[in-house]
Short mmCIF file of C-alpha atoms (C1' of nucleotides) in Angstrom, two decimals:
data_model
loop_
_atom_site.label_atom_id
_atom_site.label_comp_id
_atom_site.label_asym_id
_atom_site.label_seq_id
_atom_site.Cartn_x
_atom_site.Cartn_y
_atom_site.Cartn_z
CA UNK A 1 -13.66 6.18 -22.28
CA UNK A 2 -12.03 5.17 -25.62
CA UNK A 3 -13.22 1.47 -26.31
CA UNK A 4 -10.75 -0.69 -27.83
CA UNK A 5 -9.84 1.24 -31.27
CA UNK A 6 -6.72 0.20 -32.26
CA UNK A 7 -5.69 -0.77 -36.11
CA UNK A 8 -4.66 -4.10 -35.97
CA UNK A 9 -6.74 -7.33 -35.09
CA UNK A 10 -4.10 -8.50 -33.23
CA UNK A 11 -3.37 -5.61 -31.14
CA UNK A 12 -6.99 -5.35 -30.31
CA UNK A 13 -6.89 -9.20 -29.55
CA UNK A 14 -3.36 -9.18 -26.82
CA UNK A 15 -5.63 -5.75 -25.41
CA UNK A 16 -8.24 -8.17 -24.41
CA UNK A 17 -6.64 -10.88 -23.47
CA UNK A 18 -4.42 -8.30 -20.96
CA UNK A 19 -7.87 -7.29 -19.51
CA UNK A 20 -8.50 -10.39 -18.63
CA UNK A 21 -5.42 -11.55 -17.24
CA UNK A 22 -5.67 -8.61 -15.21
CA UNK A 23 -9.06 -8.96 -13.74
CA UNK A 24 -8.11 -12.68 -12.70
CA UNK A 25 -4.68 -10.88 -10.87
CA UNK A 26 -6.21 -8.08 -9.66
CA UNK A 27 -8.83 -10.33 -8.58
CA UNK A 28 -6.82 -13.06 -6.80
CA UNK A 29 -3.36 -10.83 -5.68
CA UNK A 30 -4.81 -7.66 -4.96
CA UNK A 31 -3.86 -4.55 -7.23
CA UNK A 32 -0.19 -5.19 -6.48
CA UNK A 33 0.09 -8.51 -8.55
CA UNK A 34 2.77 -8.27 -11.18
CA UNK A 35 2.63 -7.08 -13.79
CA UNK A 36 5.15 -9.15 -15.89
CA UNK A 37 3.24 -11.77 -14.18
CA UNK A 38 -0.06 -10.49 -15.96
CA UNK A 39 1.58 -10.43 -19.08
CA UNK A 40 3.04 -13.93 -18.97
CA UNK A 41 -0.41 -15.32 -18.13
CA UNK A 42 -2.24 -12.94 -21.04
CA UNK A 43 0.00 -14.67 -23.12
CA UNK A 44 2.31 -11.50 -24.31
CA UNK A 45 5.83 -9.76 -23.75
CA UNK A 46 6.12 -7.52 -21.16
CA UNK A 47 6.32 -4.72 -23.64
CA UNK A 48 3.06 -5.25 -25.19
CA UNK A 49 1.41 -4.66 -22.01
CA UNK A 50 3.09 -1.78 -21.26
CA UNK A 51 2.40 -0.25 -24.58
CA UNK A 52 -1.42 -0.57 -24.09
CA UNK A 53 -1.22 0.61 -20.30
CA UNK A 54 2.06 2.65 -19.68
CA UNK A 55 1.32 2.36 -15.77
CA UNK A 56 -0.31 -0.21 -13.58
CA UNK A 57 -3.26 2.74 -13.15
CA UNK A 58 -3.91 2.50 -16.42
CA UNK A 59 -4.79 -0.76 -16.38
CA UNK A 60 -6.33 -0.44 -13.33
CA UNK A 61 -8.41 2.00 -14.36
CA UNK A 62 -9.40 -0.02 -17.91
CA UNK A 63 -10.06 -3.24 -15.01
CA UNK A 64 -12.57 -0.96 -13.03
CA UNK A 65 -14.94 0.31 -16.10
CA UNK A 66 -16.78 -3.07 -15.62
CA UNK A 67 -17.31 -2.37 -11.95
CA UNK A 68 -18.14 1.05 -12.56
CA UNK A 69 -20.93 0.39 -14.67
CA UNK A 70 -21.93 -1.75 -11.91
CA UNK A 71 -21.26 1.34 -9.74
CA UNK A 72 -23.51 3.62 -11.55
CA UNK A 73 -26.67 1.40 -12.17
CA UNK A 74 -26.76 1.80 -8.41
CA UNK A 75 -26.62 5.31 -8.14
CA UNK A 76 -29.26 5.08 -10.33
CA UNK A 77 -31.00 2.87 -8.10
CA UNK A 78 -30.44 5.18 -5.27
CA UNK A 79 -31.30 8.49 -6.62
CA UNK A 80 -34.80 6.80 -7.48
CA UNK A 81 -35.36 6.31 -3.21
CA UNK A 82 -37.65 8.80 -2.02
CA UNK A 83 -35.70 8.84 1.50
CA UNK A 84 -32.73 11.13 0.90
CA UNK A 85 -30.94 9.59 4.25
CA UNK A 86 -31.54 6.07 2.53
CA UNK A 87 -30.07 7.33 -0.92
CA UNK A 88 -26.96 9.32 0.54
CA UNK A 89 -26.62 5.85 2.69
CA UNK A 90 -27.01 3.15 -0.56
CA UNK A 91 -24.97 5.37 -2.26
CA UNK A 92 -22.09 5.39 0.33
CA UNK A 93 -22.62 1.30 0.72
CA UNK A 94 -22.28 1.02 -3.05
CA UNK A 95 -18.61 3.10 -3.01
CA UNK A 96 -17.72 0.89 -0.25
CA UNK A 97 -18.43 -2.21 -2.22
CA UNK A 98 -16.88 -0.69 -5.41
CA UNK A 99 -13.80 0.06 -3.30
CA UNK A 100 -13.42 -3.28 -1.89
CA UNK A 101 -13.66 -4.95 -5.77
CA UNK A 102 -9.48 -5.41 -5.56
CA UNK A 103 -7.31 -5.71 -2.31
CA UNK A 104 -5.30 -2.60 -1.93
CA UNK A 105 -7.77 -0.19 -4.31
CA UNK A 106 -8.29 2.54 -2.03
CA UNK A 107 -3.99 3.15 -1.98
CA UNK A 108 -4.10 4.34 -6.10
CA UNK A 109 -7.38 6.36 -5.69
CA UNK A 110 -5.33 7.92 -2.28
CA UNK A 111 -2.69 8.35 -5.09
CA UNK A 112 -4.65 9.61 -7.13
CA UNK A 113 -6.06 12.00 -5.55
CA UNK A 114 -2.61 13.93 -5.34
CA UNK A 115 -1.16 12.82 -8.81
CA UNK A 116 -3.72 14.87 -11.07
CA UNK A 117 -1.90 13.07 -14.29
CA UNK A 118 -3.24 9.72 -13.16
CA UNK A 119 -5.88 8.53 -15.39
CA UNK A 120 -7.85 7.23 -11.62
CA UNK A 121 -7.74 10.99 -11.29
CA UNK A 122 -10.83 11.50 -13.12
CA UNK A 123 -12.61 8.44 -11.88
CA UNK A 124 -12.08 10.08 -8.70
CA UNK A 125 -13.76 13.43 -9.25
CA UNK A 126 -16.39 11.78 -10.61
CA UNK A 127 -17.19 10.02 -7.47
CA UNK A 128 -16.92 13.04 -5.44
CA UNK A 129 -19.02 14.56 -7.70
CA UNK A 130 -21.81 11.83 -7.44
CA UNK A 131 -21.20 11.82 -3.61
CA UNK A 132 -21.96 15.69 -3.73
CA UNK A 133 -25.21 15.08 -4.85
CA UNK A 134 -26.55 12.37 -2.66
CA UNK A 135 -24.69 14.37 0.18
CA UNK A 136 -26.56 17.78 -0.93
CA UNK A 137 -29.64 16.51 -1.22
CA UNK A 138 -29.59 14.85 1.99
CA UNK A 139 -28.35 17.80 3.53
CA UNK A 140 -31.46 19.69 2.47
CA UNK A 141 -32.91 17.22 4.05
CA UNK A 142 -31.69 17.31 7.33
CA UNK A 143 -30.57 14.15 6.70
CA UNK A 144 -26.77 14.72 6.55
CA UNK A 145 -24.77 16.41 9.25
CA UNK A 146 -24.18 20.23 7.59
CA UNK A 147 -20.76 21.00 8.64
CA UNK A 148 -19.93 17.62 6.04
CA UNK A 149 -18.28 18.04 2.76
CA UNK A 150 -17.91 15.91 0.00
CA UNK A 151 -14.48 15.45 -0.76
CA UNK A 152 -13.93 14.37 3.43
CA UNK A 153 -16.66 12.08 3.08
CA UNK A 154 -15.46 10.64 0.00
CA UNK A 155 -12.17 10.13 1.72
CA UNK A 156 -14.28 9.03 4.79
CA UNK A 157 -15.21 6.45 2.33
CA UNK A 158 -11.42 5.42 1.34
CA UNK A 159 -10.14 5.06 5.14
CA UNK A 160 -13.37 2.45 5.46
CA UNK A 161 -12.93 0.68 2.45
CA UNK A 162 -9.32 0.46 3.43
CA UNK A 163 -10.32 -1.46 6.84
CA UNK A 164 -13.36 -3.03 5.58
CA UNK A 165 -12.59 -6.75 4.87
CA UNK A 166 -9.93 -6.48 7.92
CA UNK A 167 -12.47 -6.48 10.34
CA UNK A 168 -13.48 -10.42 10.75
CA UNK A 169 -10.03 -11.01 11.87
CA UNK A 170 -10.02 -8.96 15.07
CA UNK A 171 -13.40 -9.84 16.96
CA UNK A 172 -15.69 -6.87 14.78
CA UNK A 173 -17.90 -6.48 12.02
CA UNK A 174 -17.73 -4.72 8.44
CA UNK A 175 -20.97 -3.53 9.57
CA UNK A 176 -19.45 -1.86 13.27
CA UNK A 177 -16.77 -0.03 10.96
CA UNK A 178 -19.23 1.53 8.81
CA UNK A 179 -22.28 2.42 11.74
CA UNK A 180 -18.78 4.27 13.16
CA UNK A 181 -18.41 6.11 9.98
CA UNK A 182 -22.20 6.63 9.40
CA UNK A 183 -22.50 8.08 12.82
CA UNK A 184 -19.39 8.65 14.43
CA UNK A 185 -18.15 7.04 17.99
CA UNK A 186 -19.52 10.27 19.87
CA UNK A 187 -22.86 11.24 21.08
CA UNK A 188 -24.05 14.57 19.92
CA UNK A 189 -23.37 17.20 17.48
CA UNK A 190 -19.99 18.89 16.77
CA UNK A 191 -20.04 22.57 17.95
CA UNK A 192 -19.81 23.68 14.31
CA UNK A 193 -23.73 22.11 13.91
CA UNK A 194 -25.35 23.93 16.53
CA UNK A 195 -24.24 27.61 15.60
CA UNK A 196 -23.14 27.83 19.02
CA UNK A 197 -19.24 28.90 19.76
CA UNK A 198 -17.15 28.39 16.19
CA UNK A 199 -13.77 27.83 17.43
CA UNK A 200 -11.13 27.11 15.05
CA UNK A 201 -10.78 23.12 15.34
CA UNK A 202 -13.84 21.46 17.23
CA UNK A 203 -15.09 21.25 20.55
CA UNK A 204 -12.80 18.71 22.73
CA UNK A 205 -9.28 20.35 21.31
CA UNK A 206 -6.93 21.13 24.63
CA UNK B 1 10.47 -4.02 25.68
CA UNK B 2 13.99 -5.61 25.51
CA UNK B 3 16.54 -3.07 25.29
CA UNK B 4 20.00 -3.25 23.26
CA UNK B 5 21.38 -6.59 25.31
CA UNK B 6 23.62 -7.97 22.93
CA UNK B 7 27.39 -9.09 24.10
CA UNK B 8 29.61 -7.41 21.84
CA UNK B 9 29.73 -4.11 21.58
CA UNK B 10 30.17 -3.34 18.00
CA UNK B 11 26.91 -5.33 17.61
CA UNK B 12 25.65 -3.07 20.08
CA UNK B 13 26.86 -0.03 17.88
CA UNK B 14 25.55 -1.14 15.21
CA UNK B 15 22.49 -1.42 16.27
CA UNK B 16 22.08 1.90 16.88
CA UNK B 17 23.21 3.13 13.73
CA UNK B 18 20.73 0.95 12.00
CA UNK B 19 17.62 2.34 14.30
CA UNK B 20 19.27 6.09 13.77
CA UNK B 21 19.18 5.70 9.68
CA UNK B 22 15.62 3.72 9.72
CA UNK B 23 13.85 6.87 11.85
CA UNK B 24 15.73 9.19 8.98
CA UNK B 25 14.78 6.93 6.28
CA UNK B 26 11.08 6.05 7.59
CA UNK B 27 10.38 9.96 8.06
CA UNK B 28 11.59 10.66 4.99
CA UNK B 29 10.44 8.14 2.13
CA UNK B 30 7.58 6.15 4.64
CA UNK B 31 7.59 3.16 6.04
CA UNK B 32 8.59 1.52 2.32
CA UNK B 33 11.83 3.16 2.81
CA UNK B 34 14.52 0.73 1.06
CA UNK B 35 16.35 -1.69 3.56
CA UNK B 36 19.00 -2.13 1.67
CA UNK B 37 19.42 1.82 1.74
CA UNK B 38 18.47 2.16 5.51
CA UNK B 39 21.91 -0.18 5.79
CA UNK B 40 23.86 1.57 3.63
CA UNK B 41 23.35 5.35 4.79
CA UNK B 42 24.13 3.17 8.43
CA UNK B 43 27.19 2.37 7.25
CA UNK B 44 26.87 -1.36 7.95
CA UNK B 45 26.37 -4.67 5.31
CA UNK B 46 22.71 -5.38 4.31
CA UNK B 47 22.88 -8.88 6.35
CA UNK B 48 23.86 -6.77 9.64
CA UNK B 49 20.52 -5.39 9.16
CA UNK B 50 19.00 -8.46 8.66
CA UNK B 51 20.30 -10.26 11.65
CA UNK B 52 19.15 -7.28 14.04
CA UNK B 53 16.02 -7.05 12.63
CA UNK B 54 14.47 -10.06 10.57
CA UNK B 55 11.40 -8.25 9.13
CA UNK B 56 10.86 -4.72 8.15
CA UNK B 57 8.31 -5.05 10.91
CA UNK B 58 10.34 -5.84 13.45
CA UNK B 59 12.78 -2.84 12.59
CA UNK B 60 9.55 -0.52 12.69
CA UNK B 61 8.71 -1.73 15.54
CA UNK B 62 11.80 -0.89 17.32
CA UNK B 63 12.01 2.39 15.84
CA UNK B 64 8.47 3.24 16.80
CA UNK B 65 9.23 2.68 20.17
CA UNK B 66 10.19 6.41 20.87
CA UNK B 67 7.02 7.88 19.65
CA UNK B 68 5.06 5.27 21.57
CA UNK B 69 6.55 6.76 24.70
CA UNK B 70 4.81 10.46 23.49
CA UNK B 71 1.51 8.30 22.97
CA UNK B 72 1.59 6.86 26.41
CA UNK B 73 2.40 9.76 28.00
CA UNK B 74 -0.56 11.41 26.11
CA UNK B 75 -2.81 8.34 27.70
CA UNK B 76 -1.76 9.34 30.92
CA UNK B 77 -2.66 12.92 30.16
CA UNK B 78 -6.39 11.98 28.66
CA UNK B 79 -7.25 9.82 31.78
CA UNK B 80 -6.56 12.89 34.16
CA UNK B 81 -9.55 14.64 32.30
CA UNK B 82 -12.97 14.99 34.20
CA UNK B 83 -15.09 14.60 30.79
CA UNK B 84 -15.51 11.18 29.97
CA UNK B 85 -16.18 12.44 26.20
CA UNK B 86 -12.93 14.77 26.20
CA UNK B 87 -10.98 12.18 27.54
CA UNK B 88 -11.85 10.01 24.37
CA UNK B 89 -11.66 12.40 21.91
CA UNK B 90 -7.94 13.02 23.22
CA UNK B 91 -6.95 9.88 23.30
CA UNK B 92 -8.27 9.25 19.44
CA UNK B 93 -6.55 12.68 18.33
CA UNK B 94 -3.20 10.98 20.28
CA UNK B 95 -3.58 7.51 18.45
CA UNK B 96 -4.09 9.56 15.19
CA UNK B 97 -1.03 11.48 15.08
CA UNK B 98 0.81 8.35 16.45
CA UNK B 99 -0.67 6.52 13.06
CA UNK B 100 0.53 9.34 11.10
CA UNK B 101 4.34 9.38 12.25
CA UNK B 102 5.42 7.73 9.16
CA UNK B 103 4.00 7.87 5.74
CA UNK B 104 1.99 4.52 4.84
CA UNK B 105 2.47 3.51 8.63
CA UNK B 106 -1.49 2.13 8.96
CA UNK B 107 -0.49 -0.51 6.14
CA UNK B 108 1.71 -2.43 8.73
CA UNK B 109 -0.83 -1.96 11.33
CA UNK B 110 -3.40 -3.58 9.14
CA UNK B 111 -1.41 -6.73 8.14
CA UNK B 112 -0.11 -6.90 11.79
CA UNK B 113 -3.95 -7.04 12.59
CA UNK B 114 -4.32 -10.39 10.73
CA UNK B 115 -0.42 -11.91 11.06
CA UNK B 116 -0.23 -12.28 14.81
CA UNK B 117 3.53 -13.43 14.14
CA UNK B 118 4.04 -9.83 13.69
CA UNK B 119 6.23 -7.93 16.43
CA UNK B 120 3.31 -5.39 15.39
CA UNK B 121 0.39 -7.41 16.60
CA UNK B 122 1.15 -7.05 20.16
CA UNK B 123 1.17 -3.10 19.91
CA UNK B 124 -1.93 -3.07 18.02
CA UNK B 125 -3.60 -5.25 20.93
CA UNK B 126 -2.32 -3.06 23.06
CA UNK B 127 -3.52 -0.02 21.47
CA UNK B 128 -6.95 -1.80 21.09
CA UNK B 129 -7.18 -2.62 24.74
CA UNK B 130 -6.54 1.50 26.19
CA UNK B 131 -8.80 2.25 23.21
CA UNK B 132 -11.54 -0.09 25.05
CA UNK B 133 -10.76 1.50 28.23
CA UNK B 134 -11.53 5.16 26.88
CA UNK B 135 -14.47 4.07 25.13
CA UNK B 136 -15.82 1.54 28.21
CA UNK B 137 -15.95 5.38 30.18
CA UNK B 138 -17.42 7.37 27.50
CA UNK B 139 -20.26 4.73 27.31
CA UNK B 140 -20.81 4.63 30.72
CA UNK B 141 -21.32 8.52 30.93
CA UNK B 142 -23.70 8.23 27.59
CA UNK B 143 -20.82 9.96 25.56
CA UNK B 144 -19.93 7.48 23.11
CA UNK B 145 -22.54 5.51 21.47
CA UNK B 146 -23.48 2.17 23.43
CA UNK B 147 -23.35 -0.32 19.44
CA UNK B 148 -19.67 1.04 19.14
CA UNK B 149 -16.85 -1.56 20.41
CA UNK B 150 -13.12 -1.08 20.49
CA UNK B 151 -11.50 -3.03 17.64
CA UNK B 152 -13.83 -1.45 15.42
CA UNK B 153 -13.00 1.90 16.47
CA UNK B 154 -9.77 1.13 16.46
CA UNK B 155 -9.90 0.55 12.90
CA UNK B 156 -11.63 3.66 12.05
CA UNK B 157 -8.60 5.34 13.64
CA UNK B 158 -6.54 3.18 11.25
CA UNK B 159 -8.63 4.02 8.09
CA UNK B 160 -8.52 7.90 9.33
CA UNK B 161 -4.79 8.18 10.03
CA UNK B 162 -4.62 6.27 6.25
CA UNK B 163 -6.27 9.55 4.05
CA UNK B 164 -5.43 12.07 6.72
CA UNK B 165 -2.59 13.82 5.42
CA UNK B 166 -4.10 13.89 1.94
CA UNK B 167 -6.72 15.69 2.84
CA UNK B 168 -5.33 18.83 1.97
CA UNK B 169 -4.92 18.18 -2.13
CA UNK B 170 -8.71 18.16 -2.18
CA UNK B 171 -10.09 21.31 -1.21
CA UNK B 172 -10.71 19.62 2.79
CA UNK B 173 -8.93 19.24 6.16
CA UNK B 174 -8.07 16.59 7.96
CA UNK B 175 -10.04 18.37 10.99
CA UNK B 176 -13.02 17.82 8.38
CA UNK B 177 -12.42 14.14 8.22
CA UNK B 178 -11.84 13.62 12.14
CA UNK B 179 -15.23 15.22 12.04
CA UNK B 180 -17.09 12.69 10.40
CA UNK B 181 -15.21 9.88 12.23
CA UNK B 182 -16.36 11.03 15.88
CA UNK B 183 -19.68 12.15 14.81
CA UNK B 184 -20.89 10.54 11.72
CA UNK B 185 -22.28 12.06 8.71
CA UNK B 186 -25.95 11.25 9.01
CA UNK B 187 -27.62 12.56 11.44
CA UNK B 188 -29.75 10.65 14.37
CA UNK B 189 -28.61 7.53 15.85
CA UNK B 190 -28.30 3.70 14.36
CA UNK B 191 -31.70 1.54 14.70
CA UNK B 192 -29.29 -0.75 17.61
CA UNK B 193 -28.72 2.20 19.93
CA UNK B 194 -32.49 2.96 20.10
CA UNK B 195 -33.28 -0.49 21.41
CA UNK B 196 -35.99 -0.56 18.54
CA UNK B 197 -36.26 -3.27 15.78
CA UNK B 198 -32.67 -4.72 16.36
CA UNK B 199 -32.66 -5.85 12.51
CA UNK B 200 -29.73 -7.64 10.87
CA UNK B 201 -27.73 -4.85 8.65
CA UNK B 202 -28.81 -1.38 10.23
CA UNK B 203 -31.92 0.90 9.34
CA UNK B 204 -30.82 1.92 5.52
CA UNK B 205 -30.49 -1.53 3.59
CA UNK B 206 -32.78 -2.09 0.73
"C1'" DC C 1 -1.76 -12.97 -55.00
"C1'" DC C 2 2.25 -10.48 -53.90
"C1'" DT C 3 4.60 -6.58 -52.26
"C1'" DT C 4 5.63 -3.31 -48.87
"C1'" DG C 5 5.51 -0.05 -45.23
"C1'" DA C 6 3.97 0.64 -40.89
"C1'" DA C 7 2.15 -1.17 -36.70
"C1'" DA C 8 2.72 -4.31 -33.20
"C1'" DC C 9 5.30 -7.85 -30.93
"C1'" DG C 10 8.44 -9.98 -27.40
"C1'" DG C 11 12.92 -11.41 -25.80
"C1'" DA C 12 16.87 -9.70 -23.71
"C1'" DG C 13 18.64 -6.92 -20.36
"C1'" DG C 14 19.53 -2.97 -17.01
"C1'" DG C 15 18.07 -1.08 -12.64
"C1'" DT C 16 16.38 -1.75 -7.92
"C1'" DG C 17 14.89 -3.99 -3.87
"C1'" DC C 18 14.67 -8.18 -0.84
"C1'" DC C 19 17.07 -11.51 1.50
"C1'" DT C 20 20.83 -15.26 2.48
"C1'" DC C 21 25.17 -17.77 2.17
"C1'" DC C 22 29.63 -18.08 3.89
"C1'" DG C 23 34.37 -16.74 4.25
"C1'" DA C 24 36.61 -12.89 6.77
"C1'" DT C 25 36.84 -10.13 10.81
"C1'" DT C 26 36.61 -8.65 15.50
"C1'" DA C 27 35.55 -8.78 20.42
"C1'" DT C 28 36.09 -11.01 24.72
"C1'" DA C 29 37.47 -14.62 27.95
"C1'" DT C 30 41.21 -17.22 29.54
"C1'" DA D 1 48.71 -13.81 23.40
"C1'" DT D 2 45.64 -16.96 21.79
"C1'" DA D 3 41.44 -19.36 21.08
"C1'" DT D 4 36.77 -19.31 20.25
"C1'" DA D 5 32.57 -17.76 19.36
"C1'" DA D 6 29.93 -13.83 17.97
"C1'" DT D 7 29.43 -10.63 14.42
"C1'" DC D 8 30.23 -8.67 10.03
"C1'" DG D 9 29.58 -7.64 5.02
"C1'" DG D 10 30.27 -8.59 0.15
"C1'" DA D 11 28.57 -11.32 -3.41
"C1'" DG D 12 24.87 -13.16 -5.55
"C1'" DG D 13 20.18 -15.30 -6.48
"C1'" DC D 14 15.49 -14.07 -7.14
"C1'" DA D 15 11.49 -11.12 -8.33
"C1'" DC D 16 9.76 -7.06 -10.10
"C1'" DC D 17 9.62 -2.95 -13.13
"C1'" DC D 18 10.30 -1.09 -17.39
"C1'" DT D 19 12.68 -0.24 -22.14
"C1'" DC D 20 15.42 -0.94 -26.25
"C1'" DC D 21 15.48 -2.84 -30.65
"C1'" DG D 22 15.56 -6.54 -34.01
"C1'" DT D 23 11.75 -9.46 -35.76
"C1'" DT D 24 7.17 -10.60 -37.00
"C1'" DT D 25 2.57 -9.70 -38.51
"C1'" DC D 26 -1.11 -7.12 -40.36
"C1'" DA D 27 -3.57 -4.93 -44.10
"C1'" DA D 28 -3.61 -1.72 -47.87
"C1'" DG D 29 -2.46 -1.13 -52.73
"C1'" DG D 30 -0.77 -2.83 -57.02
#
DNA sequence: CCTTGAAACGGAGGGTGCCTCCGATTATAT
DNA sequence: ATATAATCGGAGGCACCCTCCGTTTCAAGG
């Protein structure tokens, strides 16, 4: 959350100009582009861009706060709907979109999501977090299967945004991937909905 | 499909040796294992390696070839069940842990998807077509919903077996996950499967 | 304006991984 | 036993990651 408060004009100046270069990588290469390659177009030694971001998910992170503000002016937008199964849904379609902003993003937030010292770490609880909400609420609702959690659907969320753009090549639709993930490939409840018969791992298991 | 039909049989050896230390290495460190290293702990040059297997693909191919044998035979096993709906769900929970063998392994499945040069593609279209059959029964007996098609569900088995096995650092299960890839996590059905008001981008967009 | 100390810079370089020449080696056929 | 063709593997080029350290630049104080 720190903005850009660094002594030196210049320092604050190459920070910038990183940021960009970045964006433009990111943006073109997916969040595998190099990073000496970054530097070299930001105008700068390697070392100065590892000095402002020791690790590629630091930059990465610094890249996203643009799209997260993005992010957040539509949950915004979404917690205004009266219709908690529309919110919890523009809510989930806004993730997706946030996690398709770079080629590759859902692999660091995966990373992430192990590696508690990465600074994406944070990010990522947020999310959940937000996801809780929408998911709670709709839940309440009857809107939202009950046996659901947040951090699987939030992961839910990563495996899509992981296929999403992959889909045009092989005959299907963005759209077909996430009506699968919205309501499953299945007719009908799991046995953990309907009260009925808790066995320990669903109802079709051997 | 071809097996080890070289004409000399050191080349034959070697061969071996190579797919023995990629299995070890793959299991171990994922499918980015090091090449170079897979060569070495063979015992062979790094251009050996090369010449039996061009691409990383095409050595992961090869070496997947063994566990593809368990996934068939699991095929075989899902098509002798009675329920249409069981039978699916088998086959998905099959595919999954065949997606899970290695660490990383739905990456190369995903590019394979869009490089059809890839020794890769050919499995995937295979794995795609028994998905279809599966899923062509399941609709037929009204247990799998009639607006979901096979590549797409195909690639929700991709984006599953990609966060599966991280499930776990995140206070969830992977059974949790699975969950909310066979049945969704909203509840009712998709505006297309209720042959109402077929419009463009589902029942929850703006 | 000049000095001066600290902050920031960036080139050089070490480590690793990918992949390919090409001269050396080895298997097989005669 | 020899010839020949298949196979081998070390050396090395290239890209990437990241760091050390001598040099430059800023900005505060005289």
């Amino acid at each position: 959350m720190r903005a850009q408060t660094s002594k030196r004009t210049d320092a604050r100046r190459n920070r910038g100009l990183i940021l960009e270069a970045a964006k433009a990588a990111f943006g073109r290469d997916g969040v595998h582009a190099s990073l000496d390659e970054i530097a070299r177009s930001a105008g700068v030694g390697p070392a100065t861009l590892y000095r402002h971001f020791p690790t590629r998910e630091h930059l990465l992170c610094e890249v996203l706060h643009e799209r997260q503000a993005v992010l957040l002016a539509l949950r915004d937008e979404a917690l205004a709907l009266p219709d908690a199964k529309s919110a919890l849904y523009g809510w989930m379609t806004a993730l997706g979109d946030y996690l398709g902003a770079f080629n590759g993003l859902p692999q660091p937030f995966i990373d992430a999501f192990e590696a508690q010292a990465s600074p994406l770490a944070v990010t990522c609880r947020t999310l959940v977090a937000i996801t809780d909400e929408f998911l709670a609420r709709a839940k309440a609702d009857g809107a939202a299967r009950q046996s659901v959690c947040a951090p699987a659907l939030f992961l839910s969320a990563l495996g899509a945004a992981f296929v999403h753009d992959k889909a045009g090549r092989y005959g299907t639709t963005p759209e077909q991937v996430e009506a699968i993930q919205a309501f499953g490939y299945l007719t009908g409840h799991p046995a953990v909905d309907t009260s009925h018969s808790i066995r320990k791992t669903g109802a079709f298991h051997d």
